[in-house]
């Protein structure tokens, strides 16, 4: 029998087999708007390469991730092949396009445009989920009622910030993000309506791992685009070519460190966990924040370095060049610790080395700082590869990491 798109037949909600299938084309299409968003973000930071610019860019990075990951949670349960769900994604894409276009002047005259579109995406998607799960999965519907109320509360701060002066706007918007980031840890508690439970967040680990892996790929791809764009604007010289090669190597190393081991284990851990929602909350919703932020900072560093290869580094430059790989490794350490129980000492050593580099390289030519940062990433990748190579079989590997 052919499926219809009426909510009454439950076909908006994925069944067991559908939840295990790979990411669909509607979700991939939705992700395209975030390519533009990341380009806008990296360009914003490069144009204002100061501590103030980094701080303002942090608002955009966190907001972009938060709207994307909450959408991924919804499409983990709702079927994007259904026309209403697909229409939701297309609508969110358009709002995301407007939001992304406002990034360059969000702390000027387009603050309200950025805030209003962000709020519309978060609230609109959550209200849609309430309707989609109504009469189908009551506990999930109640969960999204709580989610919507929290987003409605933070919406007040977003709009208030947009109507305030730029300095107050920054503080108020960070307050809105803090409120939203605390909500899942507080189980979206609402007085008189209770709080959500981990049973409300029963998800497909395979689907969520693939979604987050694809977003990491988008970030890595944006890094290559930013590097190539900056390179194409420069006169060709041996130095610029060497910087391009180093930037590309750094991107490849981040891909290797993320995908070689931790990504697949995250999916496996969630599938085997008694509380998949709890594990997914920490592994995907939170632990991927530093992973994504680190890649974005590395892209910014590469773009700036190609344009200004022999400048002396100030604090902002040192934070980007060393901080990017540092927070990336911290995120990967978090993911691997939660999913395997193993503490990757290669990552700890890499973070310590990058921190030491950050402390001693202020005033250095940024080229040498970047070269050493890439060498540290390379050492971490080799260390992790050799450690895993000593374990003959993947099953033995997981058991050894867990102490079984």
Short mmCIF file of C-alpha atoms in Angstrom, two decimals:
data_model
loop_
_atom_site.label_atom_id
_atom_site.label_comp_id
_atom_site.label_asym_id
_atom_site.label_seq_id
_atom_site.Cartn_x
_atom_site.Cartn_y
_atom_site.Cartn_z
CA UNK A 1 0.00 0.00 0.00
CA UNK A 2 1.36 3.43 -0.88
CA UNK A 3 2.09 5.75 2.03
CA UNK A 4 0.12 8.93 2.40
CA UNK A 5 1.27 12.11 4.08
CA UNK A 6 -1.47 12.31 6.70
CA UNK A 7 -0.23 12.44 10.25
CA UNK A 8 -2.86 9.99 11.42
CA UNK A 9 -1.13 7.04 9.77
CA UNK A 10 2.04 7.58 11.83
CA UNK A 11 4.16 7.81 8.70
CA UNK A 12 5.73 11.09 9.68
CA UNK A 13 7.53 9.15 12.41
CA UNK A 14 10.24 6.72 11.40
CA UNK A 15 9.71 3.07 12.25
CA UNK A 16 12.55 0.84 13.43
CA UNK A 17 13.89 0.02 9.98
CA UNK A 18 13.69 3.61 8.78
CA UNK A 19 15.62 4.90 11.78
CA UNK A 20 18.60 2.72 10.93
CA UNK A 21 18.87 3.78 7.31
CA UNK A 22 21.44 6.26 6.11
CA UNK A 23 20.98 10.00 5.94
CA UNK A 24 18.58 11.01 3.17
CA UNK A 25 18.96 13.56 0.40
CA UNK A 26 16.60 16.10 2.06
CA UNK A 27 18.91 16.24 5.07
CA UNK A 28 21.97 16.64 2.86
CA UNK A 29 20.21 19.42 0.97
CA UNK A 30 19.38 21.12 4.28
CA UNK A 31 23.06 21.05 5.22
CA UNK A 32 24.01 23.12 2.18
CA UNK A 33 22.84 26.33 3.80
CA UNK A 34 25.38 25.75 6.55
CA UNK A 35 28.18 25.75 4.00
CA UNK A 36 27.24 29.35 3.29
CA UNK A 37 26.86 30.05 7.01
CA UNK A 38 30.36 28.76 7.79
CA UNK A 39 31.84 30.78 4.93
CA UNK A 40 30.15 33.88 6.32
CA UNK A 41 31.42 33.09 9.81
CA UNK A 42 35.06 32.53 8.84
CA UNK A 43 35.05 35.65 6.67
CA UNK A 44 33.59 37.65 9.57
CA UNK A 45 36.41 36.61 11.90
CA UNK A 46 39.13 37.16 9.28
CA UNK A 47 37.83 40.67 8.62
CA UNK A 48 37.93 41.48 12.36
CA UNK A 49 40.92 39.49 13.52
CA UNK A 50 40.83 40.73 17.10
CA UNK A 51 39.70 39.40 20.46
CA UNK A 52 36.46 41.32 19.97
CA UNK A 53 35.95 39.70 16.58
CA UNK A 54 36.61 36.25 18.01
CA UNK A 55 34.17 36.86 20.84
CA UNK A 56 31.44 38.01 18.46
CA UNK A 57 32.19 35.12 16.11
CA UNK A 58 31.69 32.74 19.02
CA UNK A 59 28.03 33.77 19.22
CA UNK A 60 27.50 32.85 15.57
CA UNK A 61 29.39 29.55 15.81
CA UNK A 62 27.40 28.40 18.84
CA UNK A 63 24.09 29.53 17.37
CA UNK A 64 24.75 27.76 14.06
CA UNK A 65 25.67 24.54 15.81
CA UNK A 66 22.69 24.71 18.16
CA UNK A 67 20.11 25.18 15.42
CA UNK A 68 21.72 22.42 13.33
CA UNK A 69 22.01 19.81 16.10
CA UNK A 70 18.44 20.35 17.30
CA UNK A 71 17.26 19.83 13.73
CA UNK A 72 19.30 16.62 13.57
CA UNK A 73 17.55 15.36 16.71
CA UNK A 74 14.16 15.99 15.09
CA UNK A 75 15.02 14.28 11.79
CA UNK A 76 16.36 11.33 13.77
CA UNK A 77 12.73 10.62 14.71
CA UNK A 78 10.74 12.17 11.85
CA UNK A 79 11.03 10.91 8.28
CA UNK A 80 12.45 13.57 5.89
CA UNK A 81 11.06 11.59 2.95
CA UNK A 82 7.55 12.65 4.02
CA UNK A 83 6.38 15.83 2.35
CA UNK A 84 5.48 17.77 5.54
CA UNK A 85 8.87 17.01 7.11
CA UNK A 86 10.63 17.84 3.86
CA UNK A 87 8.71 21.13 3.70
CA UNK A 88 9.88 21.86 7.24
CA UNK A 89 13.51 21.38 6.20
CA UNK A 90 13.09 23.62 3.17
CA UNK A 91 11.51 26.32 5.32
CA UNK A 92 14.35 26.06 7.82
CA UNK A 93 16.82 26.32 4.96
CA UNK A 94 15.33 29.60 3.80
CA UNK A 95 15.38 31.00 7.32
CA UNK A 96 18.95 29.77 7.67
CA UNK A 97 19.88 31.58 4.47
CA UNK A 98 18.47 34.82 5.89
CA UNK A 99 20.19 34.25 9.22
CA UNK A 100 23.55 33.54 7.57
CA UNK A 101 23.32 36.59 5.34
CA UNK A 102 22.88 38.73 8.46
CA UNK A 103 26.10 37.50 10.12
CA UNK A 104 28.49 40.18 8.76
CA UNK A 105 26.36 43.00 10.19
CA UNK A 106 24.58 41.23 13.03
CA UNK A 107 26.28 43.53 15.53
CA UNK A 108 25.26 46.52 13.47
CA UNK A 109 21.96 47.09 11.66
CA UNK A 110 21.06 43.44 11.00
CA UNK A 111 20.92 42.24 14.59
CA UNK A 112 17.15 41.89 14.58
CA UNK A 113 17.24 39.95 11.32
CA UNK A 114 19.75 37.47 12.76
CA UNK A 115 17.89 37.06 16.05
CA UNK A 116 14.41 36.82 14.52
CA UNK A 117 15.40 34.15 11.98
CA UNK A 118 17.27 32.14 14.62
CA UNK A 119 14.27 32.23 16.95
CA UNK A 120 11.91 31.34 14.10
CA UNK A 121 14.04 28.30 13.22
CA UNK A 122 14.24 27.00 16.78
CA UNK A 123 10.65 27.66 17.77
CA UNK A 124 9.13 26.75 14.40
CA UNK A 125 10.83 23.36 14.28
CA UNK A 126 9.90 22.54 17.88
CA UNK A 127 6.25 23.52 17.37
CA UNK A 128 6.15 21.37 14.23
CA UNK A 129 7.47 18.44 16.27
CA UNK A 130 4.71 18.92 18.84
CA UNK A 131 2.11 18.57 16.10
CA UNK A 132 3.91 15.68 14.39
CA UNK A 133 4.12 13.57 17.56
CA UNK A 134 0.64 14.45 18.83
CA UNK A 135 -1.40 11.26 19.17
CA UNK A 136 1.59 9.17 18.06
CA UNK A 137 4.24 9.36 20.80
CA UNK A 138 2.84 11.29 23.76
CA UNK A 139 6.05 11.33 25.81
CA UNK A 140 7.98 12.79 22.87
CA UNK A 141 5.25 15.36 22.26
CA UNK A 142 5.46 16.48 25.88
CA UNK A 143 9.23 16.68 25.55
CA UNK A 144 8.91 19.09 22.63
CA UNK A 145 6.38 21.17 24.54
CA UNK A 146 9.08 21.70 27.17
CA UNK A 147 11.70 22.36 24.49
CA UNK A 148 9.44 24.98 22.90
CA UNK A 149 8.88 26.73 26.21
CA UNK A 150 12.63 26.97 26.81
CA UNK A 151 13.19 28.35 23.32
CA UNK A 152 10.36 30.83 23.87
CA UNK A 153 12.12 32.00 27.04
CA UNK A 154 15.47 32.41 25.29
CA UNK A 155 13.71 34.18 22.41
CA UNK A 156 13.05 37.09 24.76
CA UNK A 157 16.80 37.48 25.26
CA UNK A 158 17.57 37.15 21.56
CA UNK A 159 15.12 39.90 20.60
CA UNK A 160 16.09 42.06 23.57
CA UNK A 161 19.74 41.78 22.56
CA UNK A 162 18.94 42.65 18.95
CA UNK A 163 17.26 45.86 20.11
CA UNK A 164 20.17 46.81 22.40
CA UNK A 165 23.47 48.51 21.64
CA UNK A 166 26.26 46.23 20.28
CA UNK A 167 28.11 45.84 23.60
CA UNK A 168 24.98 44.88 25.51
CA UNK A 169 23.87 42.73 22.57
CA UNK A 170 26.94 40.53 22.91
CA UNK A 171 26.33 39.91 26.61
CA UNK A 172 22.59 39.31 26.22
CA UNK A 173 23.06 36.93 23.30
CA UNK A 174 25.62 34.91 25.22
CA UNK A 175 23.09 34.80 28.05
CA UNK A 176 20.49 33.41 25.64
CA UNK A 177 22.93 30.74 24.48
CA UNK A 178 23.82 29.83 28.06
CA UNK A 179 20.13 29.38 28.85
CA UNK A 180 19.65 27.13 25.82
CA UNK A 181 22.77 25.10 26.51
CA UNK A 182 21.73 24.45 30.11
CA UNK A 183 18.22 23.34 29.12
CA UNK A 184 19.07 19.74 28.06
CA UNK A 185 21.15 19.19 31.21
CA UNK A 186 18.17 20.37 33.24
CA UNK A 187 15.95 18.03 31.19
CA UNK A 188 13.94 21.03 29.94
CA UNK A 189 12.24 21.19 33.32
CA UNK A 190 9.02 23.23 33.36
CA UNK A 191 7.26 23.96 36.68
CA UNK A 192 3.94 22.16 36.72
CA UNK A 193 4.76 20.19 33.56
CA UNK A 194 7.62 18.04 34.78
CA UNK A 195 10.89 17.31 33.05
CA UNK A 196 11.99 15.13 30.16
CA UNK A 197 13.64 11.75 30.66
CA UNK A 198 16.25 9.85 28.70
CA UNK A 199 13.47 7.57 27.42
CA UNK A 200 12.08 10.59 25.57
CA UNK A 201 15.40 10.85 23.69
CA UNK A 202 15.61 7.30 22.35
CA UNK A 203 17.47 7.77 19.07
CA UNK A 204 19.28 5.92 16.31
CA UNK A 205 22.98 6.18 17.10
CA UNK A 206 23.95 5.23 13.56
CA UNK A 207 21.90 8.03 12.04
CA UNK A 208 23.08 10.66 14.53
CA UNK A 209 26.72 9.65 14.15
CA UNK A 210 26.42 9.93 10.38
CA UNK A 211 24.71 13.33 10.65
CA UNK A 212 27.43 14.73 12.92
CA UNK A 213 30.14 13.17 10.78
CA UNK A 214 28.70 14.90 7.73
CA UNK A 215 28.64 18.24 9.54
CA UNK A 216 32.29 17.77 10.46
CA UNK A 217 32.93 17.06 6.77
CA UNK A 218 31.16 20.32 5.88
CA UNK A 219 33.42 22.19 8.30
CA UNK A 220 36.51 20.53 6.87
CA UNK A 221 35.28 21.31 3.36
CA UNK A 222 34.76 24.95 4.29
CA UNK A 223 38.34 25.00 5.55
CA UNK A 224 39.54 23.85 2.14
CA UNK A 225 37.31 26.41 0.40
CA UNK A 226 38.58 29.24 2.61
CA UNK A 227 42.19 28.22 2.06
CA UNK A 228 41.74 27.94 -1.69
CA UNK A 229 39.90 31.26 -1.88
CA UNK A 230 42.65 33.06 0.01
CA UNK A 231 45.36 31.35 -2.07
CA UNK A 232 43.71 32.36 -5.35
CA UNK A 233 43.80 36.03 -4.28
CA UNK A 234 47.58 36.01 -3.73
CA UNK A 235 50.53 36.23 -6.07
CA UNK A 236 52.06 32.77 -6.42
CA UNK A 237 55.32 32.31 -4.55
CA UNK A 238 57.14 29.33 -3.02
CA UNK A 239 56.24 30.56 0.47
CA UNK A 240 52.53 30.81 -0.31
CA UNK A 241 52.54 27.33 -1.87
CA UNK A 242 54.21 25.90 1.24
CA UNK A 243 51.59 27.57 3.45
CA UNK A 244 48.82 26.15 1.27
CA UNK A 245 50.34 22.67 1.59
CA UNK A 246 50.61 23.03 5.36
CA UNK A 247 47.01 24.19 5.65
CA UNK A 248 45.81 21.27 3.56
CA UNK A 249 47.88 18.89 5.69
CA UNK A 250 46.28 20.27 8.86
CA UNK A 251 42.81 19.70 7.40
CA UNK A 252 43.72 16.14 6.45
CA UNK A 253 45.11 15.45 9.91
CA UNK A 254 41.91 16.65 11.56
CA UNK A 255 39.92 14.36 9.28
CA UNK A 256 42.17 11.46 10.26
CA UNK A 257 42.02 12.11 13.99
CA UNK A 258 38.23 12.42 13.99
CA UNK A 259 37.18 9.67 11.57
CA UNK A 260 39.87 7.02 12.06
CA UNK A 261 38.48 5.71 15.32
CA UNK A 262 36.14 7.82 17.45
CA UNK A 263 33.34 8.40 14.92
CA UNK A 264 32.34 4.75 14.45
CA UNK A 265 32.69 3.98 18.14
CA UNK A 266 30.27 6.78 19.01
CA UNK A 267 27.57 5.14 16.91
CA UNK A 268 28.29 1.71 18.39
CA UNK A 269 28.22 2.99 21.97
CA UNK A 270 24.81 4.60 21.52
CA UNK A 271 23.32 1.52 19.89
CA UNK A 272 24.52 -0.67 22.77
CA UNK A 273 23.70 1.75 25.59
CA UNK A 274 20.72 1.32 27.92
CA UNK A 275 20.28 5.11 27.79
CA UNK A 276 21.11 6.11 24.20
CA UNK A 277 19.63 9.58 24.61
CA UNK A 278 21.91 10.38 27.54
CA UNK A 279 25.02 9.22 25.67
CA UNK A 280 24.01 11.05 22.50
CA UNK A 281 23.41 14.24 24.45
CA UNK A 282 27.01 14.35 25.64
CA UNK A 283 28.74 12.80 22.62
CA UNK A 284 26.94 14.66 19.85
CA UNK A 285 25.17 17.68 21.30
CA UNK A 286 27.97 18.89 23.56
CA UNK A 287 31.26 17.14 22.75
CA UNK A 288 31.07 18.09 19.08
CA UNK A 289 31.01 21.80 19.93
CA UNK A 290 34.81 21.99 20.44
CA UNK A 291 35.36 19.68 17.47
CA UNK A 292 33.46 22.02 15.15
CA UNK A 293 34.84 25.18 16.77
CA UNK A 294 38.39 23.92 16.39
CA UNK A 295 37.96 23.23 12.68
CA UNK A 296 36.44 26.69 12.13
CA UNK A 297 39.35 28.35 13.94
CA UNK A 298 41.85 26.37 11.87
CA UNK A 299 40.10 27.53 8.69
CA UNK A 300 40.30 31.13 9.87
CA UNK A 301 43.98 30.70 10.73
CA UNK A 302 44.77 29.25 7.30
CA UNK A 303 42.93 32.01 5.46
CA UNK A 304 44.64 34.72 7.49
CA UNK A 305 48.07 33.11 7.25
CA UNK A 306 48.02 32.93 3.46
CA UNK A 307 47.08 36.60 3.27
CA UNK A 308 49.57 37.71 5.97
CA UNK A 309 52.34 35.08 6.15
CA UNK A 310 55.08 37.11 7.84
CA UNK A 311 53.12 39.18 10.33
CA UNK A 312 54.11 39.08 13.97
CA UNK A 313 51.49 37.32 16.04
CA UNK A 314 49.43 39.09 18.67
CA UNK A 315 47.19 37.41 21.22
CA UNK A 316 44.26 36.98 18.82
CA UNK A 317 46.45 35.32 16.18
CA UNK A 318 48.08 33.03 18.74
CA UNK A 319 44.68 32.04 20.12
CA UNK A 320 43.39 31.12 16.67
CA UNK A 321 46.51 29.30 15.44
CA UNK A 322 47.08 27.32 18.65
CA UNK A 323 43.56 27.35 20.02
CA UNK A 324 41.99 25.81 16.93
CA UNK A 325 43.89 22.50 17.10
CA UNK A 326 43.70 22.60 20.90
CA UNK A 327 39.92 22.73 21.19
CA UNK A 328 39.60 20.26 18.30
CA UNK A 329 41.71 17.74 20.21
CA UNK A 330 39.77 18.47 23.41
CA UNK A 331 36.50 17.67 21.63
CA UNK A 332 37.88 14.43 20.23
CA UNK A 333 39.22 13.49 23.65
CA UNK A 334 35.75 14.07 25.10
CA UNK A 335 34.07 11.94 22.42
CA UNK A 336 36.54 9.07 22.80
CA UNK A 337 36.45 9.16 26.58
CA UNK A 338 32.65 8.91 26.69
CA UNK A 339 32.33 6.27 23.97
CA UNK A 340 35.24 3.99 24.88
CA UNK A 341 36.15 4.75 28.48
CA UNK A 342 39.72 5.21 27.24
CA UNK A 343 41.67 8.42 27.83
CA UNK A 344 43.75 9.10 24.67
CA UNK A 345 47.08 10.29 26.02
CA UNK A 346 48.10 11.40 22.55
CA UNK A 347 45.38 14.04 22.69
CA UNK A 348 46.35 15.16 26.19
CA UNK A 349 49.98 15.52 25.13
CA UNK A 350 48.93 17.43 22.03
CA UNK A 351 46.77 19.83 24.04
CA UNK A 352 49.62 20.42 26.51
CA UNK A 353 52.10 21.07 23.70
CA UNK A 354 49.73 23.50 21.97
CA UNK A 355 49.09 25.31 25.25
CA UNK A 356 52.84 25.67 25.78
CA UNK A 357 53.18 26.94 22.22
CA UNK A 358 50.43 29.49 22.85
CA UNK A 359 52.21 30.78 25.94
CA UNK A 360 55.63 31.22 24.34
CA UNK A 361 54.89 32.33 20.78
CA UNK A 362 53.36 35.77 21.28
CA UNK A 363 55.51 38.07 19.19
CA UNK A 364 56.70 35.28 16.88
CA UNK A 365 56.12 35.40 13.16
CA UNK A 366 52.77 33.61 12.76
CA UNK A 367 54.19 31.32 10.08
CA UNK A 368 56.48 29.58 12.57
CA UNK A 369 53.73 29.26 15.15
CA UNK A 370 51.44 27.66 12.57
CA UNK A 371 54.18 25.29 11.39
CA UNK A 372 54.76 24.03 14.93
CA UNK A 373 51.01 23.65 15.50
CA UNK A 374 50.73 21.46 12.39
CA UNK A 375 53.70 19.39 13.59
CA UNK A 376 51.95 18.79 16.91
CA UNK A 377 48.77 17.67 15.11
CA UNK A 378 50.87 15.35 12.96
CA UNK A 379 52.52 13.84 16.05
CA UNK A 380 49.11 13.23 17.66
CA UNK A 381 47.80 11.52 14.51
CA UNK A 382 50.86 9.25 14.27
CA UNK A 383 50.76 8.42 17.97
CA UNK A 384 47.07 7.48 17.79
CA UNK A 385 47.56 5.47 14.61
CA UNK A 386 50.44 3.47 16.07
CA UNK A 387 48.48 2.79 19.25
CA UNK A 388 45.52 1.45 17.30
CA UNK A 389 47.77 -0.54 14.96
CA UNK A 390 49.00 -2.57 17.94
CA UNK A 391 45.46 -3.87 18.46
CA UNK A 392 44.83 -6.64 15.90
CA UNK A 393 41.07 -6.65 15.68
CA UNK A 394 38.47 -3.96 16.21
CA UNK A 395 36.50 -6.11 18.64
CA UNK A 396 39.61 -6.68 20.73
CA UNK A 397 40.30 -2.97 20.53
CA UNK A 398 36.98 -1.99 22.04
CA UNK A 399 37.35 -4.60 24.76
CA UNK A 400 40.85 -3.47 25.62
CA UNK A 401 39.82 0.18 25.75
CA UNK A 402 36.97 -0.70 28.10
CA UNK A 403 39.13 -2.96 30.23
CA UNK A 404 37.14 -6.07 29.30
#
